[in-house]
JSON list of C-alpha atoms in Angstrom, two decimals:
[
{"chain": "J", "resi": 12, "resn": "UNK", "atom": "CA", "xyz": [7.27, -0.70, -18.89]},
{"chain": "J", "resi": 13, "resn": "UNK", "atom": "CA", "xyz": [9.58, 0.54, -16.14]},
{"chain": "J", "resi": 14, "resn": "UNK", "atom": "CA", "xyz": [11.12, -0.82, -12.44]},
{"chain": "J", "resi": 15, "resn": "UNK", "atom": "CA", "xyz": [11.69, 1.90, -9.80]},
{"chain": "J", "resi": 16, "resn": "UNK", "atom": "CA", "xyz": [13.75, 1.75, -6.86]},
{"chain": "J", "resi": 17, "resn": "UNK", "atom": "CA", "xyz": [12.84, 4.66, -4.57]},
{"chain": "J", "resi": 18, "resn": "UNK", "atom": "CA", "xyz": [14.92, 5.68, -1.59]},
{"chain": "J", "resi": 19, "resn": "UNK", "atom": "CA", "xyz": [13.82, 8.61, 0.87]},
{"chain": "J", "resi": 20, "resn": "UNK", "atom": "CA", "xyz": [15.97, 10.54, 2.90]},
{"chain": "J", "resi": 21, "resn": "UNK", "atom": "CA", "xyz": [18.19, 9.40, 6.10]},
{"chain": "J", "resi": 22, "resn": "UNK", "atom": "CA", "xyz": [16.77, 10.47, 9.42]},
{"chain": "J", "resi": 23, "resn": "UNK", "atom": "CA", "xyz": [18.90, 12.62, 11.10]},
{"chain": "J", "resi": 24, "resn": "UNK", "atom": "CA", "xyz": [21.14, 11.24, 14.32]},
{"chain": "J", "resi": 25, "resn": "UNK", "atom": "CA", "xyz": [20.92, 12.48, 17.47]},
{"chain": "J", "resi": 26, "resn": "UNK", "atom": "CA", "xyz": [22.75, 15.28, 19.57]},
{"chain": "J", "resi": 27, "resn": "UNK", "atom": "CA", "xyz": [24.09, 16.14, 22.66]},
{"chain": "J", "resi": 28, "resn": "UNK", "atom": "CA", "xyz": [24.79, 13.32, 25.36]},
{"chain": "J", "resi": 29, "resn": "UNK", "atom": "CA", "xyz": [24.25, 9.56, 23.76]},
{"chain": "J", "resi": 30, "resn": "UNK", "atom": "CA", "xyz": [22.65, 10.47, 20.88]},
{"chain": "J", "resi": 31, "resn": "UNK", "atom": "CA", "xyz": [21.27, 7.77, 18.82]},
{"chain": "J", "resi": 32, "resn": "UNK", "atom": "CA", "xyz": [21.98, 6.70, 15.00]},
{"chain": "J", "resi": 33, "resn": "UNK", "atom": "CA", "xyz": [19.05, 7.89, 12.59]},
{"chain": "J", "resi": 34, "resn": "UNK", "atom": "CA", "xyz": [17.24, 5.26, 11.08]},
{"chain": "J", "resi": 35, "resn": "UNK", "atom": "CA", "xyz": [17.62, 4.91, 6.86]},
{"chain": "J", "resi": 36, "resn": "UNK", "atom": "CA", "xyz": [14.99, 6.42, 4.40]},
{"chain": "J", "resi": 37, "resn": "UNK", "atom": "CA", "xyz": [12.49, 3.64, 2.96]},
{"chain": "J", "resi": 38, "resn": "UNK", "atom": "CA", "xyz": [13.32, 1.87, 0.42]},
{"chain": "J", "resi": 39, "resn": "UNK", "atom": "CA", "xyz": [11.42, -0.35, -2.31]},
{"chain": "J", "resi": 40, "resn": "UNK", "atom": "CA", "xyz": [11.77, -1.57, -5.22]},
{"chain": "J", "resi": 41, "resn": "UNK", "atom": "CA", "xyz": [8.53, -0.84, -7.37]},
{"chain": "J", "resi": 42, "resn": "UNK", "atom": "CA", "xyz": [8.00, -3.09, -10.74]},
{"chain": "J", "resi": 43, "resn": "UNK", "atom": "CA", "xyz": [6.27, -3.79, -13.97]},
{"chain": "J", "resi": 44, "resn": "UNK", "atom": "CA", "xyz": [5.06, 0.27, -14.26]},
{"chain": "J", "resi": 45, "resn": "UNK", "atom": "CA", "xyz": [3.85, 1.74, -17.62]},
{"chain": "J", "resi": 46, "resn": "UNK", "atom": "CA", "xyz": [3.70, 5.44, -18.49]},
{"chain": "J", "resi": 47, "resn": "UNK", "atom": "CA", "xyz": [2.27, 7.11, -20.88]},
{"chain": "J", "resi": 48, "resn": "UNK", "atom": "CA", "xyz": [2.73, 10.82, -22.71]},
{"chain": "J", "resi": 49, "resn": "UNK", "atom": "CA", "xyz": [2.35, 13.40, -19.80]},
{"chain": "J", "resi": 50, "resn": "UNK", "atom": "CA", "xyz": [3.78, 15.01, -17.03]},
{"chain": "J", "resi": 51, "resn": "UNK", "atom": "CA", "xyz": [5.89, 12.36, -14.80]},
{"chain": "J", "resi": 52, "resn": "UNK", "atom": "CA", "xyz": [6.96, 13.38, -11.66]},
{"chain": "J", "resi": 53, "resn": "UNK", "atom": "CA", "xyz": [9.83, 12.32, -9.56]},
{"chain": "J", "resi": 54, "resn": "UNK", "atom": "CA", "xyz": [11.17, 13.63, -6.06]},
{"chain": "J", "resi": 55, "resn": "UNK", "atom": "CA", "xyz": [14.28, 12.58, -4.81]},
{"chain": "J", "resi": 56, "resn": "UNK", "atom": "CA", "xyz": [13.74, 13.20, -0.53]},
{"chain": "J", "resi": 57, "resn": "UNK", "atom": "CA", "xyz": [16.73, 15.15, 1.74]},
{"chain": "J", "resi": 58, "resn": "UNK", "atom": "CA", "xyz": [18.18, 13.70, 4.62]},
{"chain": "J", "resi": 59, "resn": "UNK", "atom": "CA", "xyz": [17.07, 14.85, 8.05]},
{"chain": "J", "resi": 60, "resn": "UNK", "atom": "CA", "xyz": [18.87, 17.51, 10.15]},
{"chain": "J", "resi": 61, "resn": "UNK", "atom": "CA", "xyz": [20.26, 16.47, 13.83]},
{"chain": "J", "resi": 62, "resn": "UNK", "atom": "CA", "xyz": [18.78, 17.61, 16.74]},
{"chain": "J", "resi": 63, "resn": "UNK", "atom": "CA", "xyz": [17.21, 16.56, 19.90]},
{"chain": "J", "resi": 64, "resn": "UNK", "atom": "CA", "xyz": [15.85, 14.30, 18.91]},
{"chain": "J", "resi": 65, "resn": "UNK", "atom": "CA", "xyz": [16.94, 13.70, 15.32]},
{"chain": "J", "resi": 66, "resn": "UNK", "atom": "CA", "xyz": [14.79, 15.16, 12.12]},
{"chain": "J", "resi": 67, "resn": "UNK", "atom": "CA", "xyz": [13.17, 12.71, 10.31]},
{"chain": "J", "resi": 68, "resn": "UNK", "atom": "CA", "xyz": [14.14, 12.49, 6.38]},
{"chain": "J", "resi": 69, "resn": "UNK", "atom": "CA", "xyz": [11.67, 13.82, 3.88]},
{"chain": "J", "resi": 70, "resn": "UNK", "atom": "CA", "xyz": [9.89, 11.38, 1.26]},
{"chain": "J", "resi": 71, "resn": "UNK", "atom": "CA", "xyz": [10.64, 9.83, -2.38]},
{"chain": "J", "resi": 72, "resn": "UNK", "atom": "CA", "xyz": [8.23, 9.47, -4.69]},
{"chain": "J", "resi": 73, "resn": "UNK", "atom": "CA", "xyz": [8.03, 8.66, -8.35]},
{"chain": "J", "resi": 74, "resn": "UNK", "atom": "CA", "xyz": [4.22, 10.39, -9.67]},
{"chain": "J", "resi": 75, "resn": "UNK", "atom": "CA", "xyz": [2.68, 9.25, -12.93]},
{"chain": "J", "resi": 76, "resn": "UNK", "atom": "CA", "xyz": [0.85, 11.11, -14.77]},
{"chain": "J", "resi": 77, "resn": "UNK", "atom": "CA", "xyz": [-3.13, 9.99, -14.78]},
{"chain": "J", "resi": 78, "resn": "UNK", "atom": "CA", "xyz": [-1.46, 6.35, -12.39]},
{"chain": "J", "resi": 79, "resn": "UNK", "atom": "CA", "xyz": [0.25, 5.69, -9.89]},
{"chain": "J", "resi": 80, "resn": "UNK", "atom": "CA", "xyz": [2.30, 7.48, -6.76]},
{"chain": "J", "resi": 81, "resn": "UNK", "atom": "CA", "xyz": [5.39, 4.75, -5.51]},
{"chain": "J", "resi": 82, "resn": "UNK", "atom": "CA", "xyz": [6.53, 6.44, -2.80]},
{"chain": "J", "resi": 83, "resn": "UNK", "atom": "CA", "xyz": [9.06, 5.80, 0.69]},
{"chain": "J", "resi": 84, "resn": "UNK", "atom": "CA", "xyz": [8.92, 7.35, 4.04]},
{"chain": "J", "resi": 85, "resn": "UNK", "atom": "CA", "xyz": [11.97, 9.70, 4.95]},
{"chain": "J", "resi": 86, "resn": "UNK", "atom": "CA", "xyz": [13.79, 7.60, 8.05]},
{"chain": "J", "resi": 87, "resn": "UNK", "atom": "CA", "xyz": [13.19, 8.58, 11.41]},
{"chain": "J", "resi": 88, "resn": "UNK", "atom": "CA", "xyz": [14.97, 10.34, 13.78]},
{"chain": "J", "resi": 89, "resn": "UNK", "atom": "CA", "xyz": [17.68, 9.14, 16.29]},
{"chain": "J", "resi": 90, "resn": "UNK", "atom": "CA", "xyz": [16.71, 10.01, 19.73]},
{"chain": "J", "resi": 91, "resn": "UNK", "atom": "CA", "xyz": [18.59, 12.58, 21.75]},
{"chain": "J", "resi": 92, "resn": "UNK", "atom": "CA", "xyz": [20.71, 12.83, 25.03]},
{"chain": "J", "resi": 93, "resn": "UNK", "atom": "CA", "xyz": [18.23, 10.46, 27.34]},
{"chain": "J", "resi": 94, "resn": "UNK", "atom": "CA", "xyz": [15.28, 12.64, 26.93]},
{"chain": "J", "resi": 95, "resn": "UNK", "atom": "CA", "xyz": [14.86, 12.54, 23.33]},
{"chain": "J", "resi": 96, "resn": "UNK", "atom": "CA", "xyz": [12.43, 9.63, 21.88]},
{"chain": "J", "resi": 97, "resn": "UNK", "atom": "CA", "xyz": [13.14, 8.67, 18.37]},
{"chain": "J", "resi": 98, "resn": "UNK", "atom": "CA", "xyz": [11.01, 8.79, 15.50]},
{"chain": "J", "resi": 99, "resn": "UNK", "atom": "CA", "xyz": [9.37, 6.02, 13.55]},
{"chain": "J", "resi": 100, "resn": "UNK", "atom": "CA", "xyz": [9.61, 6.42, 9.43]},
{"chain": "J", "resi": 101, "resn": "UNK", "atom": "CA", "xyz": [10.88, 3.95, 6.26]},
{"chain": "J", "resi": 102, "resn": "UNK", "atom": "CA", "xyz": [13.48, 2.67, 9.29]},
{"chain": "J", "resi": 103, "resn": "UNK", "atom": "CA", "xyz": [13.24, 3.63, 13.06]},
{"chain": "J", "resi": 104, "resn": "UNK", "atom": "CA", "xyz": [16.00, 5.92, 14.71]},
{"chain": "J", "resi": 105, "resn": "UNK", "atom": "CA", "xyz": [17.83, 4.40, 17.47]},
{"chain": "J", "resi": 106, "resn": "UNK", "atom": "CA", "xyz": [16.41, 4.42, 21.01]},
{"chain": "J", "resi": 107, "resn": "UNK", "atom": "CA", "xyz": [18.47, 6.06, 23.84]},
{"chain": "J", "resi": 108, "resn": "UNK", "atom": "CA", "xyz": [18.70, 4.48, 27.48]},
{"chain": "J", "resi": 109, "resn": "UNK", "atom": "CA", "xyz": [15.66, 5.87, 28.70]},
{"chain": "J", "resi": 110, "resn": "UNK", "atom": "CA", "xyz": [13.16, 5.26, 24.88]},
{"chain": "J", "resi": 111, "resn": "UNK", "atom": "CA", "xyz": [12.09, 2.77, 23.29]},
{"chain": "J", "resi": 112, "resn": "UNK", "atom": "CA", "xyz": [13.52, 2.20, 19.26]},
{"chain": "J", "resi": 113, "resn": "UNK", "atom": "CA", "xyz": [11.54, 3.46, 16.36]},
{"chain": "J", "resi": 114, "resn": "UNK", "atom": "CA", "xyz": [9.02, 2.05, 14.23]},
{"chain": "J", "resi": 115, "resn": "UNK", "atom": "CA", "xyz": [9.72, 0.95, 10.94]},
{"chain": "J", "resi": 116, "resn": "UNK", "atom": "CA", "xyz": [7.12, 0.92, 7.93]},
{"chain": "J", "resi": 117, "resn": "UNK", "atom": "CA", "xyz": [6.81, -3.24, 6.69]},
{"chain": "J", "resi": 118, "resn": "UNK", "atom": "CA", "xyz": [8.42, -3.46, 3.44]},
{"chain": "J", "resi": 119, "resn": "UNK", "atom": "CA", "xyz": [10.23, -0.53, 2.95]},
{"chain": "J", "resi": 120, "resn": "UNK", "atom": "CA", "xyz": [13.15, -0.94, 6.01]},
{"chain": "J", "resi": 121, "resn": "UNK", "atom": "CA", "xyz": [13.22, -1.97, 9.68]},
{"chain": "J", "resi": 122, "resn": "UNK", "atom": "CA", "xyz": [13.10, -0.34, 13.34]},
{"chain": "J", "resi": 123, "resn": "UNK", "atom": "CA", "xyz": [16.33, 0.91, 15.34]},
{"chain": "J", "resi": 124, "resn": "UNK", "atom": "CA", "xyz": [18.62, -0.68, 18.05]},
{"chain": "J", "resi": 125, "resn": "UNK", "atom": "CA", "xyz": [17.24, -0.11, 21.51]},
{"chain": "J", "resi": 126, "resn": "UNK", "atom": "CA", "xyz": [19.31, 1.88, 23.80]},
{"chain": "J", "resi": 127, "resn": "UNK", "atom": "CA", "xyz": [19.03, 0.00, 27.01]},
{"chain": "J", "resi": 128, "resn": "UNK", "atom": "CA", "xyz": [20.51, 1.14, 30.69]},
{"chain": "J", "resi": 129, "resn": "UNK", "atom": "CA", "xyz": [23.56, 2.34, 30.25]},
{"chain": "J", "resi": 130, "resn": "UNK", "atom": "CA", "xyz": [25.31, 5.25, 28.87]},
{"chain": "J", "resi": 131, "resn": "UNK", "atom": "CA", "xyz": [25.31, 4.51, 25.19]},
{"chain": "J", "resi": 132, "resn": "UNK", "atom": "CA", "xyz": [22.64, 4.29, 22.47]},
{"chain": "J", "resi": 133, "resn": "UNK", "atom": "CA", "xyz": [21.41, 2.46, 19.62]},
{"chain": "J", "resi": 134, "resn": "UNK", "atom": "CA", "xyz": [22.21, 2.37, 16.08]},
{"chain": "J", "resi": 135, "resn": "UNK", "atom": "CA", "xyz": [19.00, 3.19, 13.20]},
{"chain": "J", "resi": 136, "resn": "UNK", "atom": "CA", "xyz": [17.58, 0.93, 11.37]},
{"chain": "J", "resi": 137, "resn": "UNK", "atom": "CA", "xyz": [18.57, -0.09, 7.62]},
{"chain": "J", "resi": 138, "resn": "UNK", "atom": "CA", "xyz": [17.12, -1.43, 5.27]},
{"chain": "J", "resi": 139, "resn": "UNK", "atom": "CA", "xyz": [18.35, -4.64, 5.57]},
{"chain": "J", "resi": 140, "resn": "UNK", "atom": "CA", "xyz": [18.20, -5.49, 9.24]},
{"chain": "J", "resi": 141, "resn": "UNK", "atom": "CA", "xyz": [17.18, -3.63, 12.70]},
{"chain": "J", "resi": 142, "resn": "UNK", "atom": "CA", "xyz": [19.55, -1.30, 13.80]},
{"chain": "J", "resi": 143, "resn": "UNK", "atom": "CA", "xyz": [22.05, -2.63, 16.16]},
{"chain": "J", "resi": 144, "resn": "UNK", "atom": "CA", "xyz": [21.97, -2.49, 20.26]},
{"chain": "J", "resi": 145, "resn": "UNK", "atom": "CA", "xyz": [24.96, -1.69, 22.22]},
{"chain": "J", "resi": 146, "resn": "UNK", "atom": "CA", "xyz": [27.48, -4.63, 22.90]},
{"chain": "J", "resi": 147, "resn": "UNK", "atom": "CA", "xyz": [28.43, -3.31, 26.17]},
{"chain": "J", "resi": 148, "resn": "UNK", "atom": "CA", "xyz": [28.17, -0.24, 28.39]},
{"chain": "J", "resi": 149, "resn": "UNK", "atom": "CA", "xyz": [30.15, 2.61, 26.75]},
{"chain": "J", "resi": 150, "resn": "UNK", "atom": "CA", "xyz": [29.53, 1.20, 22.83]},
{"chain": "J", "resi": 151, "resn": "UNK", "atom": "CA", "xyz": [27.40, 2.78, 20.50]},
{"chain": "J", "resi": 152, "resn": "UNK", "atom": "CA", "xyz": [24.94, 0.04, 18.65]},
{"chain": "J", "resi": 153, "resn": "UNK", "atom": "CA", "xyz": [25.81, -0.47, 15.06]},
{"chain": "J", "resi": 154, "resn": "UNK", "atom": "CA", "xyz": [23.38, 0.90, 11.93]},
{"chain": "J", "resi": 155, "resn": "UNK", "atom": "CA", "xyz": [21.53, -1.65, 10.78]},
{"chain": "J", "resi": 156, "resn": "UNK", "atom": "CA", "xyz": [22.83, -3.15, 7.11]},
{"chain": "J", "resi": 157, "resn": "UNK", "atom": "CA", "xyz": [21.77, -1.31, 3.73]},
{"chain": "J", "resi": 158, "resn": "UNK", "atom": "CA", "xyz": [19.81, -2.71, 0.75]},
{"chain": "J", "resi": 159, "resn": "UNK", "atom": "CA", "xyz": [21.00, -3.31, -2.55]},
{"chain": "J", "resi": 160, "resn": "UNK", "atom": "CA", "xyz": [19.73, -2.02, -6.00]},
{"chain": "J", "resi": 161, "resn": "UNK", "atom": "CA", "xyz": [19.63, -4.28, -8.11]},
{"chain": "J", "resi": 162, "resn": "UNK", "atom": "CA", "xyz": [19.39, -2.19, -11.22]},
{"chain": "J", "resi": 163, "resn": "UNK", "atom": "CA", "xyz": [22.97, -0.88, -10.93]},
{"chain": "J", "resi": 164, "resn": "UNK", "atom": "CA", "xyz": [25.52, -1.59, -13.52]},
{"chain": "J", "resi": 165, "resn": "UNK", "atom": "CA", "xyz": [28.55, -3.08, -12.64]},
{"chain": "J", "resi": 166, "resn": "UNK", "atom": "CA", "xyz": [29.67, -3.36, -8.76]},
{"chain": "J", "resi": 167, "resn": "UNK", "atom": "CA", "xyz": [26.93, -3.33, -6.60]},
{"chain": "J", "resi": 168, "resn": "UNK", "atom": "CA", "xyz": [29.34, -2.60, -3.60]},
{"chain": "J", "resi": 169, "resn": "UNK", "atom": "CA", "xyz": [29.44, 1.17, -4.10]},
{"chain": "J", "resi": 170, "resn": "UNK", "atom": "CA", "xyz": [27.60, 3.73, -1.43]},
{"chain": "J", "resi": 171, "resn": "UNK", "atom": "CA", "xyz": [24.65, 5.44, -3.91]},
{"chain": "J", "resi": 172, "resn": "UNK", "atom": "CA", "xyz": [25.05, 2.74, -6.84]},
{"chain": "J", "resi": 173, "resn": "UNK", "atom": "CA", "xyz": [24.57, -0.41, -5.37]},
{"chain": "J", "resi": 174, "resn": "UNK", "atom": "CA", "xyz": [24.35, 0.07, -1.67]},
{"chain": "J", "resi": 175, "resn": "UNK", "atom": "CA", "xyz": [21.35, 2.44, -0.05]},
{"chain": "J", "resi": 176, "resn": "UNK", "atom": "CA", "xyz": [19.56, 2.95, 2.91]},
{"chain": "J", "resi": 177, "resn": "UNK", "atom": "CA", "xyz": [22.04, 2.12, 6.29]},
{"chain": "J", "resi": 178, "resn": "UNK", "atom": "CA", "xyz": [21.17, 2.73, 9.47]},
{"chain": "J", "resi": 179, "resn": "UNK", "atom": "CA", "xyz": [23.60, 5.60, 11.26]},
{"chain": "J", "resi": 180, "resn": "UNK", "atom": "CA", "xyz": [25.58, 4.38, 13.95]},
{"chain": "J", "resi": 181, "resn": "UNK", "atom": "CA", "xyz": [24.88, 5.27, 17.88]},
{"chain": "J", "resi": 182, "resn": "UNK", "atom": "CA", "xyz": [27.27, 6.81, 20.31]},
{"chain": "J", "resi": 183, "resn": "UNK", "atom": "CA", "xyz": [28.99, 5.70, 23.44]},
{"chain": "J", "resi": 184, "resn": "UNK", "atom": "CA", "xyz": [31.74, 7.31, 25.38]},
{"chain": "J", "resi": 185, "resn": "UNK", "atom": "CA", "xyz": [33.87, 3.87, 24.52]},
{"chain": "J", "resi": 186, "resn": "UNK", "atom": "CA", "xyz": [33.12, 4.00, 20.95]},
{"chain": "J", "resi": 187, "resn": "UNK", "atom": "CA", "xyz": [30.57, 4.85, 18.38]},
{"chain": "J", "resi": 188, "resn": "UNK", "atom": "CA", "xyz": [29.02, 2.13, 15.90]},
{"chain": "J", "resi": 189, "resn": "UNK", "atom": "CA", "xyz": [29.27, 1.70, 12.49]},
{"chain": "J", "resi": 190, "resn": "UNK", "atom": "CA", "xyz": [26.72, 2.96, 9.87]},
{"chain": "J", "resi": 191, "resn": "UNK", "atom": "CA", "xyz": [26.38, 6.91, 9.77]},
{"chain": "J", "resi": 192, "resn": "UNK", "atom": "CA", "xyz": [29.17, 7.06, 12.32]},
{"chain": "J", "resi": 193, "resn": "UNK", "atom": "CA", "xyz": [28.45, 7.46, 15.75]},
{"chain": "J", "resi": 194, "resn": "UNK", "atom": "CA", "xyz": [30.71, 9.43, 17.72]},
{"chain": "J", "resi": 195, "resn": "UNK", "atom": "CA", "xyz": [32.69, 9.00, 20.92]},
{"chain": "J", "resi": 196, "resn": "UNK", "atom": "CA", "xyz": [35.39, 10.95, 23.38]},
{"chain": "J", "resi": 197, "resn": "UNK", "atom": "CA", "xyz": [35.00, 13.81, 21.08]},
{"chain": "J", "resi": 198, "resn": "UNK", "atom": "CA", "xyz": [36.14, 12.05, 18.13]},
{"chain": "J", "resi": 199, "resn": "UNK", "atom": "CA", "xyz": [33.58, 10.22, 15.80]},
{"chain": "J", "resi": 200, "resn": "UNK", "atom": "CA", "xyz": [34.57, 6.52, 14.23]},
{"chain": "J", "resi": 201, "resn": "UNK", "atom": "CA", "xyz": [34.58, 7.52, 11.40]},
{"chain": "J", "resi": 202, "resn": "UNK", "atom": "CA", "xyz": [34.10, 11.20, 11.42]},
{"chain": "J", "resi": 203, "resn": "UNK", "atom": "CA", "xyz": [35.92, 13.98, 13.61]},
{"chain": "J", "resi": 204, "resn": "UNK", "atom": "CA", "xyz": [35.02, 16.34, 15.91]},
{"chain": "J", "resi": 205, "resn": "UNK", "atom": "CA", "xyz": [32.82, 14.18, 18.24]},
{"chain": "J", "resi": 206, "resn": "UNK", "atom": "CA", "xyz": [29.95, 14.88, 15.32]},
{"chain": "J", "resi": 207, "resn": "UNK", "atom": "CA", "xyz": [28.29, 12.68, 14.24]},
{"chain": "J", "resi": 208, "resn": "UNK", "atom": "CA", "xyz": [29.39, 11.27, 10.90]},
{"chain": "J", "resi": 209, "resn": "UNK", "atom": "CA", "xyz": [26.67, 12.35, 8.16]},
{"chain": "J", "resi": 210, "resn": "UNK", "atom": "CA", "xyz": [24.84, 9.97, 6.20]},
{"chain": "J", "resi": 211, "resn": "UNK", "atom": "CA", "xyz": [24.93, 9.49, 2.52]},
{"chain": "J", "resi": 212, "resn": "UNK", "atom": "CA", "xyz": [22.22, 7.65, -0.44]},
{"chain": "J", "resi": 213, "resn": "UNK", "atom": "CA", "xyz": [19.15, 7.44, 2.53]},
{"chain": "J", "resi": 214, "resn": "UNK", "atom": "CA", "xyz": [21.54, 6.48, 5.01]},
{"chain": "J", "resi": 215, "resn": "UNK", "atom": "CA", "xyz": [20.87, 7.54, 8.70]},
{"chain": "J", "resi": 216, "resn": "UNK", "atom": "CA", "xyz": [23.36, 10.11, 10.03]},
{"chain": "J", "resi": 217, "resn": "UNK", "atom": "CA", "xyz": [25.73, 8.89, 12.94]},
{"chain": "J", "resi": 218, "resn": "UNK", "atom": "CA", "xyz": [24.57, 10.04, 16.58]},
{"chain": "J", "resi": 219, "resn": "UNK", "atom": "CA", "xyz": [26.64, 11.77, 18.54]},
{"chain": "J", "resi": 220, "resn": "UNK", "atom": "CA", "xyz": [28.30, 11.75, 22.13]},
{"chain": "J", "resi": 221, "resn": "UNK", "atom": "CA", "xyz": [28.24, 15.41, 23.74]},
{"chain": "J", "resi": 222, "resn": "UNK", "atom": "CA", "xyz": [28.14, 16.87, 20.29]},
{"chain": "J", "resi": 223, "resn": "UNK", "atom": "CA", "xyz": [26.07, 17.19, 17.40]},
{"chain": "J", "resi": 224, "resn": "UNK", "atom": "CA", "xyz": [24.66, 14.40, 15.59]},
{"chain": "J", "resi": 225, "resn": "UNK", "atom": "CA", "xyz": [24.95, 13.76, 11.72]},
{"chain": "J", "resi": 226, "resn": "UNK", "atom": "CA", "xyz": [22.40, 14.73, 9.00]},
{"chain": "J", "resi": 227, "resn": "UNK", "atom": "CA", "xyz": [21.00, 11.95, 7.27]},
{"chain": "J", "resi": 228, "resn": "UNK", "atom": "CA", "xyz": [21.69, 11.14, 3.54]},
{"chain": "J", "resi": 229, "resn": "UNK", "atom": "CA", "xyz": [19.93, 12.60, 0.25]},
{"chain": "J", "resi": 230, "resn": "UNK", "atom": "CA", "xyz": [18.10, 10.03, -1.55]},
{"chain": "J", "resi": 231, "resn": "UNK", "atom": "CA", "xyz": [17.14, 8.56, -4.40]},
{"chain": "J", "resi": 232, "resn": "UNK", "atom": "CA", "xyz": [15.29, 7.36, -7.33]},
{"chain": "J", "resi": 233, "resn": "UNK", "atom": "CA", "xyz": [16.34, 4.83, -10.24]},
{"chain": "J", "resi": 234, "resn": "UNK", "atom": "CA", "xyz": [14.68, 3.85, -13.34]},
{"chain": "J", "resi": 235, "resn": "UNK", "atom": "CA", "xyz": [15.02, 0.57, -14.92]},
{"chain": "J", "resi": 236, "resn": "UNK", "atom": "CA", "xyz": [13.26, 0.55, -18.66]},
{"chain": "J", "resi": 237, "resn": "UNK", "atom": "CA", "xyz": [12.31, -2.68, -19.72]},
{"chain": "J", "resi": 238, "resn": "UNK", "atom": "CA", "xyz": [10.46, -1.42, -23.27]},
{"chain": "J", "resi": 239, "resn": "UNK", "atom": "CA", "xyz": [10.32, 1.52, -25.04]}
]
């Protein structure tokens, strides 16, 4: 008998003018599982690429031979400049001033920050909460919070042990929200370059202001064995 926690890929931020932060890769915890003798599966997704909009992360899936598939969506993408809608996946990308956030799949992680009017754009959606609108004209929305594995030993406050699955930050010409790292001024909090900071363990990458936006994190898959 085995636990899974699967994790799919980041969704990719957002380029050019306001791009928005790319939502998290799904996550879900997946219990009380029994295998037998065979040929067990298990794909670990890859993180969306920017772009206008963003690229939505690729899937996770654990495949049992003659049972089950437990598998998360890939995040979606951040949307780009004010033209660009977001995608919908495991967490929503960020909406820009002119889209609406989005969509999230129940269970597995939650939609993006909305862009509103204004020059600035929201943050993706993380596992833990909706991505973040901006707090004023000019600030990028935050990434909304990661989830936690609980089957990590020891800290659970490391990225890729115990911490998965954050929503990437949106851009602003003020300043750039936290998550994947939203960018502004041509310098990224907390990347460089006015990129947009990439994402890491199924987070969302950071969107970007007048640049490119980040590429969303590489996920993951954990095994927890409860009998032999």
């Amino acid at each position: 008998t085995f636990d899974a926690w699967v994790v799919a890929g980041g969704g990719g931020g957002g380029s050019s003018n306001y791009g928005a932060g790319g939502g998290a890769g799904g996550a879900k915890t997946f219990t009380s599982n029994t295998m037998g003798v065979g040929t067990h599966t298990i794909t670990v997704g890859a993180g969306g690429a920017n772009g206008r909009p963003g690229n939505n992360g690729s899937a996770s899936s654990v495949a049992i031979d003659g049972g089950s598939t437990h598998s998360t969506a890939g995040g979606g993408g951040g949307g780009g400049d004010n033209n660009d809608a977001p995608s919908g996946g495991g967490s929503g990308g960020g909406g820009t001033e002119t889209y609406a956030v989005g969509d999230a799949i129940a269970g597995q992680g939650h939609i993006g920050g909305g862009g509103v009017v204004g020059p600035h754009a929201g943050g993706g959606g993380g596992k833990g909460a909706v991505g973040g609108n901006p707090p004023s004209a000019g600030d990028g929305g935050d990434g909304g919070l990661y989830g936690t594995n609980d089957y990590a030993d020891g800290t659970t406050n490391s990225d890729g042990v115990g911490r998965w699955a954050g929503g990437g930050g949106g851009s602003g010409y003020t300043s750039g929200g936290w998550g994947g790292g939203g960018s502004y001024n041509g310098a990224a909090r907390p990347g460089g370059a006015g990129t947009g900071y990439a994402g890491y363990s199924g987070y969302g990458g950071g969107g970007s202001y007048n640049s490119f936006g980040g590429a969303g994190g590489t996920g993951g898959v954990v095994l927890r064995f409860l009998t032999p």
